[in-house]
Short mmCIF file of C-alpha atoms and ligand atoms in Angstrom, two decimals:
data_model
loop_
_atom_site.label_atom_id
_atom_site.label_comp_id
_atom_site.label_asym_id
_atom_site.label_seq_id
_atom_site.Cartn_x
_atom_site.Cartn_y
_atom_site.Cartn_z
CA UNK A 1 -0.18 0.08 0.24
CA UNK A 2 1.40 3.37 -0.99
CA UNK A 3 0.53 6.76 0.11
CA UNK A 4 0.91 10.56 -0.84
CA UNK A 5 1.51 12.44 2.38
CA UNK A 6 0.84 17.06 1.29
CA UNK A 7 2.51 18.42 4.31
CA UNK A 8 1.67 22.70 4.21
CA UNK A 9 0.28 23.88 7.82
CA UNK A 10 3.05 25.69 8.72
CA UNK A 11 6.36 27.56 6.92
CA UNK A 12 7.59 23.53 5.43
CA UNK A 13 6.39 22.25 2.54
CA UNK A 14 6.15 19.06 1.76
CA UNK A 15 5.46 16.26 -0.30
CA UNK A 16 6.23 12.70 0.12
CA UNK A 17 5.27 8.88 -0.44
CA UNK A 18 5.21 5.68 1.72
CA UNK A 19 5.13 2.50 0.92
CA UNK A 20 3.09 -0.06 3.64
CA UNK A 21 5.58 -2.53 3.79
CA UNK A 22 3.32 -6.23 4.42
CA UNK A 23 5.13 -6.96 7.40
CA UNK A 24 4.03 -4.14 8.42
CA UNK A 25 6.68 -1.97 7.99
CA UNK A 26 7.23 1.41 6.10
CA UNK A 27 9.67 1.99 3.35
CA UNK A 28 10.18 5.44 2.63
CA UNK A 29 10.14 6.10 -1.00
CA UNK A 30 10.30 10.09 -1.24
CA UNK A 31 10.06 13.14 0.53
CA UNK A 32 10.56 16.36 -0.40
CA UNK A 33 10.56 18.85 1.99
CA UNK A 34 11.41 23.07 0.51
CA UNK A 35 11.61 24.29 4.00
CA UNK A 36 11.15 28.89 3.52
CA UNK A 37 13.00 29.86 6.30
CA UNK A 38 14.90 31.92 3.68
CA UNK A 39 11.32 33.91 2.92
CA UNK A 40 10.11 34.67 6.04
CA UNK A 41 14.08 35.50 7.39
CA UNK A 42 13.67 39.25 6.61
CA UNK A 43 10.23 39.36 10.04
CA UNK A 44 11.90 37.41 12.46
CA UNK A 45 8.77 34.71 12.72
CA UNK A 46 6.19 33.62 9.51
CA UNK A 47 4.28 35.55 7.85
CA UNK A 48 1.40 33.66 6.94
CA UNK A 49 0.59 35.53 4.16
CA UNK A 50 3.82 34.91 3.07
CA UNK A 51 4.12 30.87 4.01
CA UNK A 52 0.16 30.22 2.12
CA UNK A 53 1.83 32.10 -1.27
CA UNK A 54 5.16 30.79 -1.32
CA UNK A 55 3.00 27.21 -0.54
CA UNK A 56 0.47 27.65 -3.33
CA UNK A 57 3.85 28.19 -5.36
CA UNK A 58 6.16 24.87 -4.96
CA UNK A 59 3.41 22.49 -4.27
CA UNK A 60 2.41 20.89 -7.63
CA UNK A 61 6.02 20.50 -7.77
CA UNK A 62 6.52 18.94 -4.52
CA UNK A 63 4.71 16.55 -5.57
CA UNK A 64 5.37 15.48 -9.42
CA UNK A 65 9.06 15.39 -8.20
CA UNK A 66 7.85 13.26 -5.12
CA UNK A 67 6.26 10.87 -7.29
CA UNK A 68 9.64 11.33 -10.09
CA UNK A 69 11.78 9.95 -7.09
CA UNK A 70 9.28 7.16 -5.51
CA UNK A 71 9.83 5.62 -9.74
CA UNK A 72 5.66 5.82 -9.46
CA UNK A 73 2.56 6.74 -11.06
CA UNK A 74 -0.06 9.16 -9.64
CA UNK A 75 -2.32 6.07 -11.23
CA UNK A 76 -0.17 3.50 -8.43
CA UNK A 77 -1.15 5.27 -5.85
CA UNK A 78 -3.38 3.79 -3.27
CA UNK A 79 -4.74 7.20 -1.49
CA UNK A 80 -3.87 10.48 -1.36
CA UNK A 81 -3.52 12.00 3.12
CA UNK A 82 -2.83 15.51 3.47
CA UNK A 83 -2.75 17.71 6.68
CA UNK A 84 -5.98 19.73 7.80
CA UNK A 85 -4.54 21.51 11.37
CA UNK A 86 -4.07 22.97 13.33
CA UNK A 87 -1.89 25.23 11.54
CA UNK A 88 -2.12 28.56 9.91
CA UNK A 89 -5.26 28.74 7.35
CA UNK A 90 -4.57 29.83 4.73
CA UNK A 91 -1.79 27.45 4.29
CA UNK A 92 -3.03 24.72 5.45
CA UNK A 93 -6.15 25.15 2.91
CA UNK A 94 -3.49 25.30 -0.01
CA UNK A 95 -2.42 21.82 0.85
CA UNK A 96 -5.97 20.28 1.59
CA UNK A 97 -7.58 20.60 -1.14
CA UNK A 98 -4.44 19.99 -3.82
CA UNK A 99 -5.20 16.16 -1.63
CA UNK A 100 -9.06 16.48 -2.26
CA UNK A 101 -8.22 18.17 -5.78
CA UNK A 102 -5.81 14.42 -6.65
CA UNK A 103 -8.01 11.59 -4.96
CA UNK A 104 -11.17 13.19 -6.62
CA UNK A 105 -9.49 13.06 -9.75
CA UNK A 106 -7.95 9.70 -9.60
CA UNK A 107 -11.06 8.55 -7.32
CA UNK A 108 -8.58 6.95 -4.52
CA UNK A 109 -9.25 7.25 -0.30
CA UNK A 110 -8.51 10.78 0.73
CA UNK A 111 -7.62 10.85 4.56
CA UNK A 112 -7.09 14.75 6.05
CA UNK A 113 -4.57 14.61 8.98
CA UNK A 114 -3.89 15.76 12.08
CA UNK A 115 -0.92 17.45 11.98
CA UNK A 116 -0.03 16.78 16.16
CA UNK A 117 -1.04 12.88 15.18
CA UNK A 118 1.22 12.92 11.78
CA UNK A 119 4.66 14.42 14.46
CA UNK A 120 2.37 11.52 17.21
CA UNK A 121 2.64 8.66 14.43
CA UNK A 122 6.20 9.15 13.11
CA UNK A 123 8.58 7.28 16.46
CA UNK A 124 6.58 3.85 14.10
CA UNK A 125 7.25 4.33 11.45
CA UNK A 126 10.51 6.04 11.58
CA UNK A 127 11.41 2.89 15.48
CA UNK A 128 8.84 0.40 14.34
CA UNK A 129 7.31 1.45 18.61
CA UNK A 130 4.02 -0.54 19.72
CA UNK A 131 1.64 1.17 21.39
CA UNK A 132 1.21 3.09 23.47
CA UNK A 133 3.73 4.91 24.10
CA UNK A 134 4.47 8.59 25.96
CA UNK A 135 5.62 11.06 23.10
CA UNK A 136 7.31 14.48 23.74
CA UNK A 137 6.25 16.46 21.01
CA UNK A 138 8.31 19.45 21.24
CA UNK A 139 8.41 21.71 18.04
CA UNK A 140 7.73 25.96 17.53
CA UNK A 141 4.32 26.06 17.67
CA UNK A 142 3.57 22.89 20.31
CA UNK A 143 4.53 21.30 23.84
CA UNK A 144 3.08 18.73 24.30
CA UNK A 145 2.87 15.27 26.52
CA UNK A 146 0.98 12.91 24.94
CA UNK A 147 -0.89 8.82 25.32
CA UNK A 148 -0.35 7.73 22.34
CA UNK A 149 -2.81 4.73 23.36
CA UNK A 150 -3.78 3.22 19.38
CA UNK A 151 -4.62 5.15 16.42
CA UNK A 152 -7.63 8.54 16.92
CA UNK A 153 -6.52 7.48 20.63
CA UNK A 154 -4.37 10.07 22.48
CA UNK A 155 -4.69 11.54 25.88
CA UNK A 156 -2.95 14.83 26.39
CA UNK A 157 -1.08 14.59 29.62
CA UNK A 158 0.49 17.61 30.07
CA UNK A 159 1.42 20.95 27.55
CA UNK A 160 2.06 24.62 27.74
CA UNK A 161 -0.29 27.17 29.10
CA UNK A 162 2.19 30.02 28.05
CA UNK A 163 4.44 29.36 25.17
CA UNK A 164 6.03 26.51 22.65
CA UNK A 165 9.60 25.75 23.91
CA UNK A 166 10.92 26.49 20.40
CA UNK A 167 8.65 29.57 20.31
CA UNK A 168 10.54 30.52 23.53
CA UNK A 169 14.64 29.57 22.51
CA UNK A 170 13.28 31.66 18.83
CA UNK A 171 11.81 34.83 21.00
CA UNK A 172 15.82 34.71 22.94
CA UNK A 173 17.33 34.56 19.92
CA UNK A 174 15.59 37.64 18.96
CA UNK A 175 16.56 39.74 22.11
CA UNK A 176 19.97 38.68 21.99
CA UNK A 177 20.54 39.45 18.04
CA UNK A 178 20.54 35.82 16.52
CA UNK A 179 19.10 35.27 13.62
CA UNK A 180 15.53 33.30 13.30
CA UNK A 181 15.00 30.66 13.86
CA UNK A 182 16.38 30.75 16.81
CA UNK A 183 17.53 27.87 17.92
CA UNK A 184 19.36 26.14 16.93
CA UNK A 185 22.02 29.53 17.44
CA UNK A 186 21.23 29.43 21.45
CA UNK A 187 22.00 26.29 21.03
CA UNK A 188 25.16 26.74 19.42
CA UNK A 189 26.33 29.58 21.49
CA UNK A 190 25.13 27.51 25.04
CA UNK A 191 28.44 25.44 24.41
CA UNK A 192 31.16 28.04 24.61
CA UNK A 193 28.91 29.52 28.14
CA UNK A 194 28.51 29.01 31.67
CA UNK A 195 25.21 27.86 32.49
CA UNK A 196 26.24 29.87 36.69
CA UNK A 197 26.22 32.89 34.95
CA UNK A 198 22.96 34.00 35.20
CA UNK A 199 20.94 32.35 38.06
CA UNK A 200 16.99 31.60 36.09
CA UNK A 201 13.63 30.43 36.87
CA UNK A 202 12.56 26.56 36.64
CA UNK A 203 9.32 27.28 35.43
CA UNK A 204 6.28 24.82 36.80
CA UNK A 205 9.63 22.36 38.60
CA UNK A 206 8.01 20.27 41.09
CA UNK A 207 4.01 20.75 40.89
CA UNK A 208 1.89 17.86 40.46
CA UNK A 209 0.83 17.65 36.71
CA UNK A 210 2.84 16.98 34.16
CA UNK A 211 1.66 20.88 32.76
CA UNK A 212 4.40 23.25 31.31
CA UNK A 213 5.52 26.79 31.44
CA UNK A 214 8.10 29.22 29.92
CA UNK A 215 7.30 32.91 29.44
CA UNK A 216 8.53 33.52 32.99
CA UNK A 217 12.01 31.89 31.73
CA UNK A 218 11.71 34.13 28.35
CA UNK A 219 10.82 37.07 30.25
CA UNK A 220 13.61 36.54 33.36
CA UNK A 221 16.30 36.89 30.12
CA UNK A 222 14.84 40.57 29.12
CA UNK A 223 15.59 41.72 32.95
CA UNK A 224 19.43 39.84 33.01
CA UNK A 225 19.76 41.53 29.55
CA UNK A 226 19.01 45.03 30.21
CA UNK A 227 20.36 44.69 34.11
CA UNK A 228 23.79 43.53 32.19
CA UNK A 229 22.72 47.86 31.22
CA UNK A 230 24.77 47.21 27.82
CA UNK A 231 24.05 45.54 24.79
CA UNK A 232 25.21 41.64 25.62
CA UNK A 233 29.10 41.06 24.71
CA UNK A 234 29.76 37.59 22.59
CA UNK A 235 30.46 36.11 26.45
CA UNK A 236 27.72 37.79 27.92
CA UNK A 237 25.28 35.96 24.02
CA UNK A 238 26.99 32.68 25.21
CA UNK A 239 26.53 32.88 28.84
CA UNK A 240 22.96 34.13 28.74
CA UNK A 241 22.00 31.66 25.98
CA UNK A 242 23.87 28.87 28.29
CA UNK A 243 21.95 29.31 31.46
CA UNK A 244 19.00 29.50 29.68
CA UNK A 245 19.26 25.99 28.58
CA UNK A 246 19.93 24.71 31.39
CA UNK A 247 17.16 26.12 32.70
CA UNK A 248 14.20 24.63 29.76
CA UNK A 249 16.47 21.05 30.39
CA UNK A 250 15.64 21.21 33.98
CA UNK A 251 11.90 21.86 32.92
CA UNK A 252 11.82 19.14 30.24
CA UNK A 253 13.44 16.46 32.19
CA UNK A 254 11.34 17.29 35.70
CA UNK A 255 7.28 17.92 33.27
CA UNK A 256 9.15 14.86 31.17
CA UNK A 257 9.44 12.27 34.33
CA UNK A 258 5.68 13.12 35.96
CA UNK A 259 4.39 12.30 31.85
CA UNK A 260 6.22 8.99 32.30
CA UNK A 261 4.44 8.36 36.23
CA UNK A 262 1.04 10.13 35.16
CA UNK A 263 1.32 8.00 32.44
CA UNK A 264 2.01 4.76 34.20
CA UNK A 265 -0.97 5.87 36.24
CA UNK A 266 -3.37 6.15 33.88
CA UNK A 267 -2.23 2.46 31.03
CA UNK A 268 0.46 0.47 33.20
CA UNK A 269 4.70 0.68 31.20
CA UNK A 270 4.67 2.91 28.18
CA UNK A 271 6.53 0.88 25.32
CA UNK A 272 8.28 4.17 24.50
CA UNK A 273 9.48 7.65 25.69
CA UNK A 274 9.60 9.47 22.16
CA UNK A 275 10.40 12.80 21.64
CA UNK A 276 9.06 14.34 17.92
CA UNK A 277 9.05 17.98 16.94
CA UNK A 278 11.50 20.46 15.80
CA UNK A 279 13.19 20.85 19.03
CA UNK A 280 14.48 17.19 19.84
CA UNK A 281 17.11 18.52 17.14
CA UNK A 282 18.88 19.47 20.12
CA UNK A 283 21.50 17.54 21.94
CA UNK A 284 21.80 18.69 25.50
CA UNK A 285 17.34 18.29 25.16
CA UNK A 286 18.35 14.48 24.10
CA UNK A 287 21.45 14.11 26.89
CA UNK A 288 19.23 14.75 29.54
CA UNK A 289 16.26 12.49 28.17
CA UNK A 290 18.67 9.57 27.31
CA UNK A 291 20.01 10.26 31.03
CA UNK A 292 16.01 9.58 32.30
CA UNK A 293 15.49 6.40 29.93
CA UNK A 294 18.49 5.29 31.95
CA UNK A 295 16.90 5.74 35.33
CA UNK A 296 12.89 5.32 34.51
CA UNK A 297 14.56 1.95 32.29
CA UNK A 298 11.72 3.44 29.18
CA UNK A 299 13.34 3.03 25.47
CA UNK A 300 13.95 6.78 24.50
CA UNK A 301 13.14 7.02 20.79
CA UNK A 302 13.68 10.55 18.68
CA UNK A 303 13.35 9.50 15.32
CA UNK A 304 16.51 10.86 12.55
CA UNK A 305 16.18 15.34 12.45
CA UNK A 306 14.15 15.20 8.90
CA UNK A 307 11.58 12.96 10.33
CA UNK A 308 10.83 15.18 13.74
CA UNK A 309 10.61 18.88 11.82
CA UNK A 310 7.37 19.18 9.85
CA UNK A 311 8.07 16.68 5.98
CA UNK A 312 5.38 15.32 4.08
CA UNK A 313 5.99 11.84 5.05
CA UNK A 314 4.76 11.59 9.06
CA UNK A 315 1.18 12.82 7.01
CA UNK A 316 1.67 10.15 4.53
CA UNK A 317 2.14 6.96 7.47
CA UNK A 318 -0.17 8.67 9.30
CA UNK A 319 -2.16 8.99 6.13
CA UNK A 320 -0.87 4.79 5.57
CA UNK A 321 -2.43 3.31 9.59
CA UNK A 322 -5.84 5.04 8.92
CA UNK A 323 -6.67 4.10 5.55
CA UNK A 324 -5.61 0.64 6.35
CA UNK A 325 -7.89 0.79 9.89
CA UNK A 326 -11.01 1.95 6.55
CA UNK A 327 -10.70 5.76 8.57
CA UNK A 328 -11.22 7.56 5.10
CA UNK A 329 -12.63 10.99 5.25
CA UNK A 330 -15.46 12.79 3.30
CA UNK A 331 -14.67 15.51 0.73
CA UNK A 332 -16.00 18.00 1.86
CA UNK A 333 -13.33 17.74 5.94
CA UNK A 334 -12.86 21.88 6.71
CA UNK A 335 -9.50 22.90 7.29
CA UNK A 336 -8.77 23.49 11.09
CA UNK A 337 -6.62 26.39 12.66
CA UNK A 338 -6.80 24.67 15.91
CA UNK A 339 -7.77 20.68 16.72
CA UNK A 340 -5.96 19.60 19.38
CA UNK A 341 -5.41 15.70 19.69
CA UNK A 342 -7.64 14.45 21.95
CA UNK A 343 -10.64 16.26 20.04
CA UNK A 344 -9.39 14.43 17.38
CA UNK A 345 -10.00 10.89 18.01
CA UNK A 346 -13.67 11.58 19.20
CA UNK A 347 -14.01 12.27 15.51
CA UNK A 348 -16.76 10.13 13.56
CA UNK A 349 -14.40 8.63 10.91
CA UNK A 350 -16.24 10.86 7.93
CA UNK A 351 -14.76 13.31 8.78
CA UNK A 352 -17.85 15.16 9.79
CA UNK A 353 -16.70 15.92 13.49
O1 KG4 B 1 8.95 21.28 14.34
P1 KG4 B 1 9.76 22.42 13.70
O2 KG4 B 1 10.32 22.67 12.28
O3 KG4 B 1 8.33 23.54 12.65
C1 KG4 B 1 7.32 23.96 13.96
O4 KG4 B 1 6.57 24.72 15.09
O5 KG4 B 1 6.03 23.29 13.87
O6 KG4 B 1 10.37 23.32 15.20
C2 KG4 B 1 10.91 24.29 14.28
C3 KG4 B 1 11.08 24.54 16.81
C4 KG4 B 1 11.87 26.57 16.12
O7 KG4 B 1 11.10 27.06 17.41
C5 KG4 B 1 13.37 26.19 16.29
O8 KG4 B 1 14.80 27.12 16.55
C6 KG4 B 1 13.61 24.94 16.92
O9 KG4 B 1 12.67 23.59 17.19
N1 KG4 B 1 14.88 23.99 16.50
C7 KG4 B 1 15.14 24.29 18.42
C8 KG4 B 1 16.55 23.95 18.12
N2 KG4 B 1 16.80 23.34 16.19
C9 KG4 B 1 14.60 23.31 15.84
N3 KG4 B 1 15.34 24.42 19.05
C10 KG4 B 1 16.73 24.01 20.24
N4 KG4 B 1 17.48 24.05 19.95
C11 KG4 B 1 17.75 22.96 18.53
N5 KG4 B 1 19.05 22.39 18.26
ZN1 ZN B 2 5.43 20.38 13.62
#
């Protein structure tokens, strides 16, 4: 079974063909991603109108390239999947409409995919992880701990009450005049900094539940910059980045530990701790999670960076997981700028929520 997957919810346009093998494993036949970072860099963040236009301009080419690289004609596909949300409405409409049009023209089954579900199921494509498992989703738009119990069966265990972690990295980078996107820049600067120079807060540490809060930490960084009373010098930047990253690492470690405990109480032992989203590329965070994995005896799975950030293969794979269970969607499935994952579990299978 082969499915084409289309992603356009944020600033990556992507198309991919993934094949489901008879033994249940997945193979990525093509995975075309066009990042719009260059288009948005001058604005220090994603501009929705620019994103939507860029998706329109490139998506057709990407779909054609994804089919070419897979060595397939459209008629050889078994279905089409497109991300239907959550995300920037203009971009979502572009990908969703393209997916529907292709499916309709070729009389193929269509799957409207929740972008978060696609992140959640990626570890089954890359590592064949069995249900149930705990997902830590950390990106520019999302920070959530989710119990993944089956396809369409998700329970949110924790989430940020304000900023997403990637967003906090990006905002700190902006305060320090580092280029967008800031996460990788902050990590690089932190390597030469001293994390003990600035005493930053660890919001929510040891609180009941498994929620996150990042805005106080971000504000604390701003206050430290003001307190310096000068434009931060390179060593100030390095020390601030190191101190900020150390605080984030502590928060993620504590909240994920709490998440694992809540998971066990509700669903028994998890098969794995799975990490997804662009922030999963951060090595300091990776090391902390690896220590947590050793301490708790829960296997850690971090898909390769290209499959942690937004991509089409994750949409195609989620489409395959749904198609094989007969969970297809109708052509009137509307784009959803907001679409919490637990609500996705309650949708009827014809897509009318
Ligand atoms: O998943 P993603 O590519 O896009 C969405 O947000 O959906 O994640 C991008 C986010 C950005 O906020 C970026 O700064 C952050 O992930 N990021 C990182 C690192 N690489 C990317 N944050 C911290 N450390 C990194 N190495
Ligand atoms: Zn994403």
